[in-house]
């Protein structure tokens, strides 16, 4: 079970859009529509931002959206705001009641 | 509303066993409605799924940690526990307890985390 692959960092200016990718295999990301994304601010616990590839929990702005194609899932944040600056982690079901995280991506709002 | 609180020693010596508990409030640890998990995060690094307990009985572990990890519940105290044996400095991390609803494939309730340092 290897960690999913995410870019180490992405950046964008306020109002712009950014996309964070998450690449796995057919045994995890590609095999199930059970990819979620977590936002983590420094010193805080992660919070659920997207689940089941493209669903948003209540309270999460619709600026956050998710998608998946084959073995790669993506998180897109549109209309970037300063408070979106954080670390983002993808998380995928990997079968047999096991899960795997991505390595994490640091989003910088310029 | 479900709430989770991790607790345990902040310092563990190398080769010893790390023991943490997660106290659940607002729900029953043994309920088949939820499943529970432990996640860790070494300083400056990413999240790692350690393992989970489902429907009050079955446990599943990260293959890379399986030989050293035990997750169990204490129904009388409504607590989830984590034991990690033969620890080294590489096990230094913030440990999170998290929960999810049965049928869902994500954790939507997290504790605040507890820091454990492995050092002599």
CSV table of C-alpha atoms in Angstrom, one decimal:
chain,number,residue,atom,x,y,z
A,1,UNK,CA,0.0,0.0,0.0
A,2,UNK,CA,1.8,3.1,-1.2
A,3,UNK,CA,0.8,6.7,-0.6
A,4,UNK,CA,-1.1,8.4,-3.3
A,5,UNK,CA,0.9,10.9,-5.4
A,6,UNK,CA,0.1,14.6,-5.0
A,7,UNK,CA,2.1,17.7,-6.0
A,8,UNK,CA,4.0,19.0,-3.1
A,9,UNK,CA,2.8,22.5,-3.7
A,10,UNK,CA,0.5,24.7,-5.8
A,11,UNK,CA,-0.2,28.4,-5.7
A,12,UNK,CA,-2.6,30.9,-7.1
A,13,UNK,CA,-3.8,34.5,-6.6
A,14,UNK,CA,-7.0,35.5,-5.0
A,15,UNK,CA,-9.9,34.9,-7.3
A,16,UNK,CA,-8.1,32.4,-9.5
A,17,UNK,CA,-8.6,28.6,-9.7
A,18,UNK,CA,-6.2,25.9,-8.8
A,19,UNK,CA,-6.4,22.1,-9.2
A,20,UNK,CA,-4.7,19.5,-7.1
A,21,UNK,CA,-4.2,16.1,-8.5
A,22,UNK,CA,-4.1,12.8,-6.7
A,23,UNK,CA,-2.7,9.8,-8.6
A,24,UNK,CA,-3.1,6.2,-7.4
A,25,UNK,CA,-3.7,2.8,-9.0
A,26,UNK,CA,-6.6,0.7,-10.1
A,27,UNK,CA,-6.5,-0.8,-6.6
A,28,UNK,CA,-7.4,2.4,-4.9
A,29,UNK,CA,-8.4,5.6,-6.7
A,30,UNK,CA,-9.2,3.9,-10.0
A,31,UNK,CA,-11.1,1.0,-8.4
A,32,UNK,CA,-13.7,2.9,-6.3
A,33,UNK,CA,-15.6,6.1,-6.3
A,34,UNK,CA,-14.5,6.6,-2.7
A,35,UNK,CA,-12.0,9.5,-2.9
A,36,UNK,CA,-12.3,12.2,-0.3
A,37,UNK,CA,-10.3,15.3,0.3
A,38,UNK,CA,-9.2,16.9,3.6
A,39,UNK,CA,-8.1,20.5,4.3
A,40,UNK,CA,-5.7,21.0,7.1
A,41,UNK,CA,-4.6,24.3,8.6
A,42,UNK,CA,-1.4,24.5,10.6
A,43,UNK,CA,-1.7,22.9,14.0
A,44,UNK,CA,-5.3,21.8,13.3
A,45,UNK,CA,-7.0,18.5,12.7
A,46,UNK,CA,-8.0,17.8,9.1
A,47,UNK,CA,-11.5,18.7,8.0
A,48,UNK,CA,-13.5,16.9,5.3
A,49,UNK,CA,-13.9,19.0,2.2
A,50,UNK,CA,-15.0,16.5,-0.5
A,51,UNK,CA,-16.2,13.0,-0.3
A,52,UNK,CA,-17.2,10.2,-2.7
A,53,UNK,CA,-15.1,12.0,-5.4
A,54,UNK,CA,-17.3,15.0,-5.9
A,55,UNK,CA,-19.7,15.5,-3.0
A,56,UNK,CA,-19.5,18.4,-0.6
A,57,UNK,CA,-20.3,18.2,3.1
A,58,UNK,CA,-22.7,20.8,4.3
A,59,UNK,CA,-20.9,24.1,5.1
A,60,UNK,CA,-18.2,23.6,2.5
A,61,UNK,CA,-18.4,26.4,-0.2
A,62,UNK,CA,-19.3,25.4,-3.7
A,63,UNK,CA,-16.0,26.8,-4.8
A,64,UNK,CA,-14.6,23.4,-3.9
A,65,UNK,CA,-15.2,20.6,-6.4
A,66,UNK,CA,-13.9,17.2,-7.1
A,67,UNK,CA,-13.6,14.9,-10.0
A,68,UNK,CA,-11.9,11.6,-11.1
A,69,UNK,CA,-10.6,10.1,-14.3
A,70,UNK,CA,-9.1,6.6,-14.2
A,71,UNK,CA,-6.5,6.5,-11.5
A,72,UNK,CA,-6.3,10.2,-10.9
A,73,UNK,CA,-8.6,12.3,-8.7
A,74,UNK,CA,-8.6,16.1,-8.6
A,75,UNK,CA,-9.7,18.8,-6.3
A,76,UNK,CA,-10.4,22.2,-7.8
A,77,UNK,CA,-10.8,25.4,-5.8
A,78,UNK,CA,-12.2,28.3,-7.7
A,79,UNK,CA,-12.3,31.9,-6.6
A,80,UNK,CA,-9.4,31.4,-4.3
A,81,UNK,CA,-9.6,33.2,-1.0
A,82,UNK,CA,-6.9,33.8,1.6
A,83,UNK,CA,-8.4,31.3,4.0
A,84,UNK,CA,-8.0,28.5,1.5
A,85,UNK,CA,-4.3,28.5,2.2
A,86,UNK,CA,-3.7,25.2,3.8
A,87,UNK,CA,-2.5,21.6,3.2
A,88,UNK,CA,-4.8,19.3,1.2
A,89,UNK,CA,-4.8,15.6,1.4
A,90,UNK,CA,-6.6,13.1,-0.8
A,91,UNK,CA,-7.8,9.8,0.8
A,92,UNK,CA,-9.0,6.8,-1.0
A,93,UNK,CA,-10.6,3.5,-0.2
A,94,UNK,CA,-8.2,0.7,-1.1
A,95,UNK,CA,-10.3,-2.4,-0.6
A,96,UNK,CA,-10.7,-4.9,2.3
A,97,UNK,CA,-11.4,-2.1,4.7
A,98,UNK,CA,-8.1,-0.3,4.2
A,99,UNK,CA,-7.5,3.3,3.2
A,100,UNK,CA,-4.6,5.3,1.9
A,101,UNK,CA,-3.7,9.0,2.0
A,102,UNK,CA,-2.0,11.1,-0.5
A,103,UNK,CA,1.3,12.8,0.4
A,104,UNK,CA,-0.3,16.2,0.8
A,105,UNK,CA,-0.2,19.4,-1.2
A,106,UNK,CA,0.5,22.8,0.3
A,107,UNK,CA,-1.7,25.5,-1.3
A,108,UNK,CA,-0.3,29.0,-1.2
A,109,UNK,CA,-2.5,32.0,-1.9
A,110,UNK,CA,-0.3,34.6,-3.3
B,1,UNK,CA,-23.0,15.4,18.1
B,2,UNK,CA,-20.1,13.0,18.0
B,3,UNK,CA,-16.9,14.2,19.7
B,4,UNK,CA,-13.6,12.5,20.0
B,5,UNK,CA,-10.7,13.2,22.4
B,6,UNK,CA,-7.3,11.5,22.3
B,7,UNK,CA,-5.2,11.1,25.3
B,8,UNK,CA,-2.0,9.3,26.4
B,9,UNK,CA,1.6,9.8,27.3
B,10,UNK,CA,3.4,12.5,25.4
B,11,UNK,CA,6.8,10.8,25.7
B,12,UNK,CA,7.6,7.1,25.0
B,13,UNK,CA,11.0,5.5,25.1
B,14,UNK,CA,12.4,3.6,22.1
B,15,UNK,CA,11.5,-0.1,22.0
B,16,UNK,CA,8.6,0.4,24.3
B,17,UNK,CA,4.8,0.3,23.6
B,18,UNK,CA,2.9,3.5,22.7
B,19,UNK,CA,-0.6,3.4,24.2
B,20,UNK,CA,-3.3,5.9,23.4
B,21,UNK,CA,-7.0,6.2,24.1
B,22,UNK,CA,-9.8,8.0,22.3
B,23,UNK,CA,-12.8,8.9,24.3
B,24,UNK,CA,-16.0,9.1,22.4
B,25,UNK,CA,-18.9,11.3,23.4
B,26,UNK,CA,-22.3,11.8,21.8
B,27,UNK,CA,-22.4,8.2,20.6
B,28,UNK,CA,-21.6,4.6,21.5
B,29,UNK,CA,-18.2,3.1,20.6
B,30,UNK,CA,-19.8,-0.3,20.2
B,31,UNK,CA,-22.6,0.9,17.9
B,32,UNK,CA,-22.8,-0.6,14.5
B,33,UNK,CA,-23.7,2.8,13.2
B,34,UNK,CA,-20.0,4.0,13.3
B,35,UNK,CA,-16.6,2.8,12.4
B,36,UNK,CA,-13.4,4.2,14.0
B,37,UNK,CA,-9.8,4.8,13.0
B,38,UNK,CA,-6.4,6.0,13.9
B,39,UNK,CA,-4.3,8.3,11.7
B,40,UNK,CA,-0.9,9.7,12.5
B,41,UNK,CA,1.2,12.6,11.1
B,42,UNK,CA,4.9,12.9,11.8
B,43,UNK,CA,6.3,16.4,12.2
B,44,UNK,CA,6.2,18.3,9.0
B,45,UNK,CA,4.9,15.3,7.0
B,46,UNK,CA,1.7,13.9,5.7
B,47,UNK,CA,-1.1,11.8,7.1
B,48,UNK,CA,-0.9,8.1,7.4
B,49,UNK,CA,-3.8,5.7,8.0
B,50,UNK,CA,-2.9,3.4,10.8
B,51,UNK,CA,-6.0,1.2,11.0
B,52,UNK,CA,-9.6,1.0,12.0
B,53,UNK,CA,-12.3,-0.9,13.9
B,54,UNK,CA,-15.6,-1.5,12.2
B,55,UNK,CA,-19.0,-2.2,13.7
B,56,UNK,CA,-17.5,-2.8,17.1
B,57,UNK,CA,-15.6,-6.0,16.2
B,58,UNK,CA,-13.4,-6.3,13.1
B,59,UNK,CA,-10.1,-4.6,12.9
B,60,UNK,CA,-8.0,-3.7,9.9
B,61,UNK,CA,-4.5,-2.3,9.7
B,62,UNK,CA,-2.1,-0.6,7.4
B,63,UNK,CA,0.1,-3.5,6.1
B,64,UNK,CA,3.2,-1.5,6.8
B,65,UNK,CA,2.3,-1.3,10.5
B,66,UNK,CA,0.2,-4.5,11.0
B,67,UNK,CA,2.9,-6.4,12.9
B,68,UNK,CA,3.1,-3.7,15.6
B,69,UNK,CA,-0.4,-2.3,15.9
B,70,UNK,CA,-3.4,-3.3,17.9
B,71,UNK,CA,-6.7,-1.4,18.0
B,72,UNK,CA,-9.4,-2.3,20.5
B,73,UNK,CA,-12.4,-0.9,22.3
B,74,UNK,CA,-13.3,-0.6,25.9
B,75,UNK,CA,-17.1,-0.5,25.9
B,76,UNK,CA,-17.4,0.3,29.6
B,77,UNK,CA,-15.5,3.5,29.1
B,78,UNK,CA,-16.7,4.2,25.6
B,79,UNK,CA,-13.1,4.4,24.4
B,80,UNK,CA,-11.0,3.3,21.4
B,81,UNK,CA,-7.5,2.4,22.1
B,82,UNK,CA,-4.3,2.2,20.0
B,83,UNK,CA,-1.2,0.2,20.9
B,84,UNK,CA,2.0,0.4,18.8
B,85,UNK,CA,4.9,-1.7,20.0
B,86,UNK,CA,8.6,-1.6,19.5
B,87,UNK,CA,8.5,2.1,18.8
B,88,UNK,CA,11.4,4.1,17.3
B,89,UNK,CA,12.0,7.8,16.7
B,90,UNK,CA,10.2,7.4,13.3
B,91,UNK,CA,7.0,6.8,15.2
B,92,UNK,CA,7.1,10.3,16.6
B,93,UNK,CA,3.9,12.0,15.4
B,94,UNK,CA,0.6,13.6,16.1
B,95,UNK,CA,-2.0,10.8,16.5
B,96,UNK,CA,-5.6,11.4,15.5
B,97,UNK,CA,-8.7,9.4,16.3
B,98,UNK,CA,-11.5,9.7,13.7
B,99,UNK,CA,-14.9,8.3,13.0
B,100,UNK,CA,-17.3,7.8,10.2
B,101,UNK,CA,-20.8,6.5,9.7
B,102,UNK,CA,-21.5,3.0,8.5
B,103,UNK,CA,-21.9,2.9,4.8
B,104,UNK,CA,-19.6,5.9,4.3
B,105,UNK,CA,-16.1,5.6,3.1
B,106,UNK,CA,-14.6,8.7,4.8
B,107,UNK,CA,-14.0,10.0,8.3
B,108,UNK,CA,-16.0,13.1,9.0
B,109,UNK,CA,-15.4,13.4,12.8
B,110,UNK,CA,-11.9,13.9,14.1
B,111,UNK,CA,-10.3,14.5,17.4
B,112,UNK,CA,-7.9,17.3,17.9
B,113,UNK,CA,-4.9,15.0,18.0
B,114,UNK,CA,-2.3,14.2,20.6
B,115,UNK,CA,1.5,14.5,20.1
B,116,UNK,CA,3.7,11.5,21.0
B,117,UNK,CA,7.5,11.8,21.0
B,118,UNK,CA,9.7,8.8,21.0
B,119,UNK,CA,12.9,9.6,22.8
B,120,UNK,CA,15.1,8.3,25.5
